[in-house]
Coordinates of C-alpha atoms and ligand atoms in Angstrom, one line a residue:
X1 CA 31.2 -4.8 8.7
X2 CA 33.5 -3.3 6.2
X3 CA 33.5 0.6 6.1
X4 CA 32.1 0.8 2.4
X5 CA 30.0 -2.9 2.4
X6 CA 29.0 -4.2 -0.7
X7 CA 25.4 -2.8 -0.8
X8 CA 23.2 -4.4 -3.8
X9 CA 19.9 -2.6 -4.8
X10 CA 17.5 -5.1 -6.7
X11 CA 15.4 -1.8 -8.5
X12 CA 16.1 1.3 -10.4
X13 CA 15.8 4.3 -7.6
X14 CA 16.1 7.9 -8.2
X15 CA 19.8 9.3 -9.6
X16 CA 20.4 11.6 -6.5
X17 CA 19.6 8.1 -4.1
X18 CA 21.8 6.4 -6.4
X19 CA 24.4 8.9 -6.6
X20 CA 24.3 9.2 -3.2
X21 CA 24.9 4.9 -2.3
X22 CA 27.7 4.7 -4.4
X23 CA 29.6 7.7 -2.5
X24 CA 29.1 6.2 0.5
X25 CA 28.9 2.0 -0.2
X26 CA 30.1 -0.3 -2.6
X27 CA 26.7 -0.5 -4.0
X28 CA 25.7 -2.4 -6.7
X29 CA 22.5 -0.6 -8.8
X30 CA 20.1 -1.9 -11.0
X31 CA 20.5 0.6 -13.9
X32 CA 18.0 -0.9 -16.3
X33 CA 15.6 -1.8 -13.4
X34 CA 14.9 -5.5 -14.7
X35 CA 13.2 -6.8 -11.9
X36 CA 15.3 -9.4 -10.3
X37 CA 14.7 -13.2 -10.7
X38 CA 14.5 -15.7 -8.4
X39 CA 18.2 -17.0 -9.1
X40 CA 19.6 -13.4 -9.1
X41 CA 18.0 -12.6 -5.9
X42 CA 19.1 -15.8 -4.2
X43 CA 23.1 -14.7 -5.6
X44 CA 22.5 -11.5 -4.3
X45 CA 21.9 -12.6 -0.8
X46 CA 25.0 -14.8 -1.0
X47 CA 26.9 -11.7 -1.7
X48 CA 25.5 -9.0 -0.2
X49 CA 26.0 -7.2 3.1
X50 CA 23.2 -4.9 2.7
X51 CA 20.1 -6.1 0.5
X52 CA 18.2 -3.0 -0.7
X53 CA 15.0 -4.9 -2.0
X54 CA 11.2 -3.1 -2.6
X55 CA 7.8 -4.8 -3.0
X56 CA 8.7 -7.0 -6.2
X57 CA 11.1 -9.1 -4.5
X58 CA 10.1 -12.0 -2.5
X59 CA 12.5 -12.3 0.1
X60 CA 11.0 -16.0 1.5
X61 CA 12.8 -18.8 3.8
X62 CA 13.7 -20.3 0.3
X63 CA 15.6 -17.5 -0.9
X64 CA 16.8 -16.1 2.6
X65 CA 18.3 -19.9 3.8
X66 CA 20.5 -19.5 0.9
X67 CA 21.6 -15.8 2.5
X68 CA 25.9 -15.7 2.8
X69 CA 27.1 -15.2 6.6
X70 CA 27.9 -11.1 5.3
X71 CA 24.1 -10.4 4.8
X72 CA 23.7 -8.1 7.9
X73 CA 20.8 -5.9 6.9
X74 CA 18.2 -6.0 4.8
X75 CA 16.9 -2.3 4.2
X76 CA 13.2 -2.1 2.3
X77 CA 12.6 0.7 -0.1
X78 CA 9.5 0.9 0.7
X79 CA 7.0 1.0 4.0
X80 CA 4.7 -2.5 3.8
X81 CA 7.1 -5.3 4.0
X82 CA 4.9 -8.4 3.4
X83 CA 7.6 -9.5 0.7
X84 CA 9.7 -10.5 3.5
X85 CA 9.5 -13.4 6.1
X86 CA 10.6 -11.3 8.9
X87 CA 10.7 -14.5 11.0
X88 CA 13.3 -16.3 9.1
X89 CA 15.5 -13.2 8.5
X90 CA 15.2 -12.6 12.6
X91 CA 16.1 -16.6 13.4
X92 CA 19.6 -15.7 10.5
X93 CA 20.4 -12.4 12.7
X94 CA 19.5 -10.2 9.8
X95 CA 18.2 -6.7 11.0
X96 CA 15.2 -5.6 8.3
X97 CA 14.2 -2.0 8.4
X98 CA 11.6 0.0 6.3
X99 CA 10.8 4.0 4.9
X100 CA 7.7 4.2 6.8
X101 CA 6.4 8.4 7.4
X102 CA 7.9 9.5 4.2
X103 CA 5.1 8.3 2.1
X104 CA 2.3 9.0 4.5
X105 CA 0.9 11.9 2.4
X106 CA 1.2 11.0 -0.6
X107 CA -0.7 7.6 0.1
X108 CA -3.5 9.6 2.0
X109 CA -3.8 11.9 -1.4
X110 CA -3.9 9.0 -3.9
X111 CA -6.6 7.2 -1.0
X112 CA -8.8 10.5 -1.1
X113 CA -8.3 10.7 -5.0
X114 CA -9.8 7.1 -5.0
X115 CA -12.8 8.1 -2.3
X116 CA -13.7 11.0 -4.8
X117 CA -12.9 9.5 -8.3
X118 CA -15.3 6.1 -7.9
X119 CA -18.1 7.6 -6.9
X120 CA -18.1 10.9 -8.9
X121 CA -17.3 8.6 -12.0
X122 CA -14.4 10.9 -12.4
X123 CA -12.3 8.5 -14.8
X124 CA -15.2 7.2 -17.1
X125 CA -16.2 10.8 -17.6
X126 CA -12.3 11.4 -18.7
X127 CA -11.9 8.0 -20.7
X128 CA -15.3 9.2 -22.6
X129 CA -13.7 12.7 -24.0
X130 CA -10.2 11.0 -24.6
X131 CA -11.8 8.1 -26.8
X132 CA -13.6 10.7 -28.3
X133 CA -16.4 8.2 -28.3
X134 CA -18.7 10.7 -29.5
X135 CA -20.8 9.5 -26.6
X136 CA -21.2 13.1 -25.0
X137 CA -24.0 14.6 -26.5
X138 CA -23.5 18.0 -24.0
X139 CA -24.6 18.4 -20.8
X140 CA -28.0 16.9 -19.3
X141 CA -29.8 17.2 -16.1
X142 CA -30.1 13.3 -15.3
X143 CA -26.8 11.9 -17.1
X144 CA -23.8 10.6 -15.7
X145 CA -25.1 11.1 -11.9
X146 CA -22.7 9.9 -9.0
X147 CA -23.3 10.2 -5.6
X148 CA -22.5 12.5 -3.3
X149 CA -19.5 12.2 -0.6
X150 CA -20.1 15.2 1.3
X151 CA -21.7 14.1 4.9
X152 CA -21.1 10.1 4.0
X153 CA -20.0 7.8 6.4
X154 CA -16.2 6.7 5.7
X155 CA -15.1 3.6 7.5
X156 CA -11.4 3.4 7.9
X157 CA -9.7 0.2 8.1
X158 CA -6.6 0.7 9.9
X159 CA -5.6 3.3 11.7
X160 CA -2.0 3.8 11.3
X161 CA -0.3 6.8 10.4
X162 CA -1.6 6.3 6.3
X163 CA -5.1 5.6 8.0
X164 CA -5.3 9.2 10.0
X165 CA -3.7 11.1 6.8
X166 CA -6.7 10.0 5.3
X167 CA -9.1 10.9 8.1
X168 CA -7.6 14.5 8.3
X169 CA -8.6 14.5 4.6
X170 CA -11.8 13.2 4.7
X171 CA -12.8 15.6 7.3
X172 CA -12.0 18.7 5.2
X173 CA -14.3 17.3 2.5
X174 CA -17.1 16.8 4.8
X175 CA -17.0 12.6 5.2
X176 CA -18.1 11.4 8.4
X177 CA -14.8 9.4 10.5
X178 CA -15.4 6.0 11.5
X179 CA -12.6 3.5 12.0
X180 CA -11.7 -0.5 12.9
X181 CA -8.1 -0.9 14.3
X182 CA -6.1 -3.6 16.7
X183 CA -6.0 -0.8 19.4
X184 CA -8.1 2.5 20.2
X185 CA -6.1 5.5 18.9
X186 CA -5.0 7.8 21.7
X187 CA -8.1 9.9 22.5
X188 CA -6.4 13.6 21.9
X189 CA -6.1 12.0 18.2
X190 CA -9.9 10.2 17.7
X191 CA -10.9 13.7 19.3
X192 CA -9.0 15.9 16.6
X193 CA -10.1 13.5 14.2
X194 CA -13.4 13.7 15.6
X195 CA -13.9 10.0 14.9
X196 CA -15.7 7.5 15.8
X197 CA -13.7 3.8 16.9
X198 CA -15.8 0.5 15.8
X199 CA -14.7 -2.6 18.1
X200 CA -16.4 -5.2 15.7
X201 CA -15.4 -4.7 12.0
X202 CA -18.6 -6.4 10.9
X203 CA -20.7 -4.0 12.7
X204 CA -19.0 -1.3 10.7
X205 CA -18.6 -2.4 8.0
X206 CA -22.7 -3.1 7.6
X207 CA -23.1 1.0 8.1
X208 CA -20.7 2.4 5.8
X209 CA -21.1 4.4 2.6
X210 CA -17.4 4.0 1.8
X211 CA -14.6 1.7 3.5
X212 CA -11.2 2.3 3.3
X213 CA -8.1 -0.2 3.8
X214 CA -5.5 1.0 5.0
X215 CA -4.3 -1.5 6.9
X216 CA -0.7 -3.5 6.5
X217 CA -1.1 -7.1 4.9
X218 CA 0.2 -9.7 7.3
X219 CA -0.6 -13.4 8.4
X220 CA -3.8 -11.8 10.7
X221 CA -4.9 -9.5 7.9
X222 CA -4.9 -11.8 4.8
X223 CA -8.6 -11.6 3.3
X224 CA -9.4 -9.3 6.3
X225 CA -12.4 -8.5 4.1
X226 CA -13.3 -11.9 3.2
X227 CA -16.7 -12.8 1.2
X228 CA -18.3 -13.3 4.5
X229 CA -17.3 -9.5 5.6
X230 CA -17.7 -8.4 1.8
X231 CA -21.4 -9.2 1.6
X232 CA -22.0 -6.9 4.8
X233 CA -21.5 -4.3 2.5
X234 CA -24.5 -1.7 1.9
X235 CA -25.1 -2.3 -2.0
X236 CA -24.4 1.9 -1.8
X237 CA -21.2 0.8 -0.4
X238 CA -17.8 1.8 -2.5
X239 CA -14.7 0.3 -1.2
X240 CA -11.4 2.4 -1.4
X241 CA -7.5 -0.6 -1.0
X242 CA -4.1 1.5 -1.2
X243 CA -2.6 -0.8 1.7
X244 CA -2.2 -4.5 0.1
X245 CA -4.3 -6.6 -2.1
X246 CA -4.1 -9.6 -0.2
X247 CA -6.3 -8.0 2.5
X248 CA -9.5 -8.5 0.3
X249 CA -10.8 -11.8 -1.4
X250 CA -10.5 -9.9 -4.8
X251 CA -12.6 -12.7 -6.4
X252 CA -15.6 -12.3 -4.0
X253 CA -15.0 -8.4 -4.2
X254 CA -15.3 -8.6 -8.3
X255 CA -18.6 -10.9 -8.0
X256 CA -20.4 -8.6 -5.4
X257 CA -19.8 -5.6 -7.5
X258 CA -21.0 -7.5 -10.7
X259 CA -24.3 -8.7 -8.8
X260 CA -24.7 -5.2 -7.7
X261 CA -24.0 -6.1 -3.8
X262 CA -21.8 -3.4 -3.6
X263 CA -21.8 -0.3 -5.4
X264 CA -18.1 -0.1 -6.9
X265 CA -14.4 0.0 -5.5
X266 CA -11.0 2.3 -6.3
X267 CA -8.1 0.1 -6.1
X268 CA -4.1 0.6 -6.2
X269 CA -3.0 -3.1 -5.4
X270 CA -4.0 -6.3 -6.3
X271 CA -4.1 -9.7 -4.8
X272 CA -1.4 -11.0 -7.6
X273 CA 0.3 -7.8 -8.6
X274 CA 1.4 -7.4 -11.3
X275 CA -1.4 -9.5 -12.4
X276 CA -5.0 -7.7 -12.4
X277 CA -8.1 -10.3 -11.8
X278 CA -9.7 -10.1 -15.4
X279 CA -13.2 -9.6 -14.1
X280 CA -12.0 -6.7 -12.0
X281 CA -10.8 -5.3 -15.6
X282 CA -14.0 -6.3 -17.3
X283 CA -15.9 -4.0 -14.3
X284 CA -13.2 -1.2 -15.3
X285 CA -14.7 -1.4 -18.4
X286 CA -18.2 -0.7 -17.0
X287 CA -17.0 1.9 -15.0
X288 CA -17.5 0.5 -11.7
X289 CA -13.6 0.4 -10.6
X290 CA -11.1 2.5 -11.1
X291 CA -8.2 0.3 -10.9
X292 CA -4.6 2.2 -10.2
X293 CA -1.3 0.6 -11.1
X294 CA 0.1 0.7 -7.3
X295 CA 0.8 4.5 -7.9
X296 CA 0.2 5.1 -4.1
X297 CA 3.3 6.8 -3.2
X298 CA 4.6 7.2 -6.7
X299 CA 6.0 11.3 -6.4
X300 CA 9.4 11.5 -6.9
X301 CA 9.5 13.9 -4.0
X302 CA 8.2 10.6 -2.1
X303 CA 10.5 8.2 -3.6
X304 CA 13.8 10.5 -2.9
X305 CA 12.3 10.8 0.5
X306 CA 12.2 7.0 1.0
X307 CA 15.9 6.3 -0.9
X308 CA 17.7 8.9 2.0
X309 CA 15.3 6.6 4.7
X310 CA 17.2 3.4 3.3
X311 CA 20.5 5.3 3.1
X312 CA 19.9 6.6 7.1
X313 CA 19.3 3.2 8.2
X314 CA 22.4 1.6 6.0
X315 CA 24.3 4.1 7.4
X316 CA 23.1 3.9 11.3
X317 CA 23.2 0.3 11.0
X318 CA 27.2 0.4 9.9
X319 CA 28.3 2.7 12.5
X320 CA 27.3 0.6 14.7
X321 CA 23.9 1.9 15.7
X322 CA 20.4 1.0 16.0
X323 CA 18.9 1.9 12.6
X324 CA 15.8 3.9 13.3
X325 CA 13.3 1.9 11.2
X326 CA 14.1 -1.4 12.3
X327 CA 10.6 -3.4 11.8
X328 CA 10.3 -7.0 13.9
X329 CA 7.7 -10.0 13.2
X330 CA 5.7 -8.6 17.0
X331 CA 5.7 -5.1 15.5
X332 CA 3.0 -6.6 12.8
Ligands
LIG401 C1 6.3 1.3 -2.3 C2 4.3 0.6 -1.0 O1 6.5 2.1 -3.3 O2 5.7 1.5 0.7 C3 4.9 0.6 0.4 O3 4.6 -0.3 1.1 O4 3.5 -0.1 -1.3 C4 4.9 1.6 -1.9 O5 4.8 2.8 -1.4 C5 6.6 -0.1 -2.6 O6 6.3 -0.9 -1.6 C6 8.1 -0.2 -2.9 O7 8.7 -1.3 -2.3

């Protein structure tokens, strides 16, 4: 591959990241950070040697069959990478890598920000005093009550390295550790997290005051928590997603919290991002969501962190190397 390869970037990333690609590629930016469309996309795999997409772009057989024989590498800005058919891209010899670690704490934060803010009605308690709705009469003994998260059961979904941030986090602020994973975490870690592993989701799921995903969205985990797993909820239950929408039936999710099956959920992603399911809104409304606009790792200490992981893999991968987040269809 040439020594500066043409290196196009489908979003707006942080000046010093961007700064930094152009010393060191011929890369093409996306000043304005107009999403790309479909047709852009597909001309920028024709020309590319490096793709530098993130979670808005669909990188799908469709668009990657049309890729020119210079795309080499595709490097994610970002850590889940469920935007990309990993399969086709490995059958076209293109190497896909990722940014996971960097965003590990500041996914865990928003997660516990979630935990605490549903509950604790934290945001209809802020929307009241910003409306000025003239609906707080002063304080009272009986109004406004949430529920308490100190000693609760959290069930944890996942238990990669977003999925232990949390844990760590949880701890401090009293919550019982409980977790549902493909494999047992190593036993020095379930000890230090003093947690406890669940074999059968369903059985978990059925005891738990709050349930966190955490979890990446791939073929095995789409609608992980269908209706089915949904309605084993405790109606006490809240239900915490900063992983990927597509890992609960949203619809089924909105209806149980309407018919008072499950107490409430904090979410960051949706099934159809950008797109928010209307009822989930409506229940926003009522105060029994707080919905986030995938803010998860949104710090721009987090986002630099993630643009020099993208630049270390371009770079790796030129000179020759193995990049170090290289991410394959049997790691998922
Ligand atoms: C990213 C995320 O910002 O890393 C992920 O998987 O969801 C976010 O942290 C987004 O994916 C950018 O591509």
């Amino acid at each position: 591959m040439a020594d500066r390869p043409i290196v196009i970037v489908t979003r707006k990333l942080p000046d010093v990241v961007e700064t930094r690609l152009r010393e060191l590629f011929d890369a093409r930016l996306n000043l304005d950070d107009k999403p790309f469309s479909r047709e852009e996309l597909i001309e920028a795999v024709k020309t590319a040697n490096v793709l530098v997409p993130t979670v808005t772009d669909r990188i799908d057989r469709a668009v990657l069959s049309q890729a020119g024989p210079d795309l080499k590498l595709i490097s994610q800005f970002g850590t889940g990478v469920d935007n990309i058919d990993l399969e086709t891209a490995r059958n076209r010899s293109i190497i896909v890598t990722n940014t996971p670690g960097v965003l590990t704490e500041d996914t865990a934060d928003m997660t516990m920000a979630l935990i605490l803010a549903v509950p604790r009605r934290l945001t209809e308690g802020a929307i009241m005093l910003k409306t000025d709705s003239g609906e707080w009469q002063g304080w009272s003994p009986t109004w406004m009550l949430g529920h308490r998260i100190y000693g609760k059961r959290l069930g944890i979904v996942g238990m990669g390295r977003i999925g232990q941030a949390v844990a760590k986090r949880a701890r401090a602020f009293g919550l019982q550790i409980h977790y549902h994973n493909r494999r047992r975490v190593a036993p020095d870690v379930e000890k230090a997290l003093e947690a406890t592993y669940w074999d059968s989701l369903d059985q978990m799921l059925a005891r738990m005051d709050i349930v966190s995903v955490n979890c990446p969205h791939t073929p095995a985990t789409y609608h992980l928590l269908s209706a089915r797993r949904l309605k084993m909820l405790r109606p006490e239950a809240f239900i915490v997603n900063t992983s990927r929408g597509e890992v609960i039936d949203e619809n089924a999710l909105a209806r149980l919290i309407e018919s008072g099956e499950i107490a409430g959920a904090g979410l960051d992603v949706f099934e159809h991002e950008p797109a928010v399911n209307p009822k989930l809104v409506k229940l926003a409304r009522a105060g029994k969501v707080v919905l986030l606009p995938h803010t998860g790792s949104a710090t721009i200490e987090g986002r630099i962190d993630m643009g020099e992981k993208v630049i270390i893999n371009i770079k790796t991968f030129i000179d020759g190397h193995r990049p170090p987040d290289r991410v394959l269809p049997s790691m998922l």
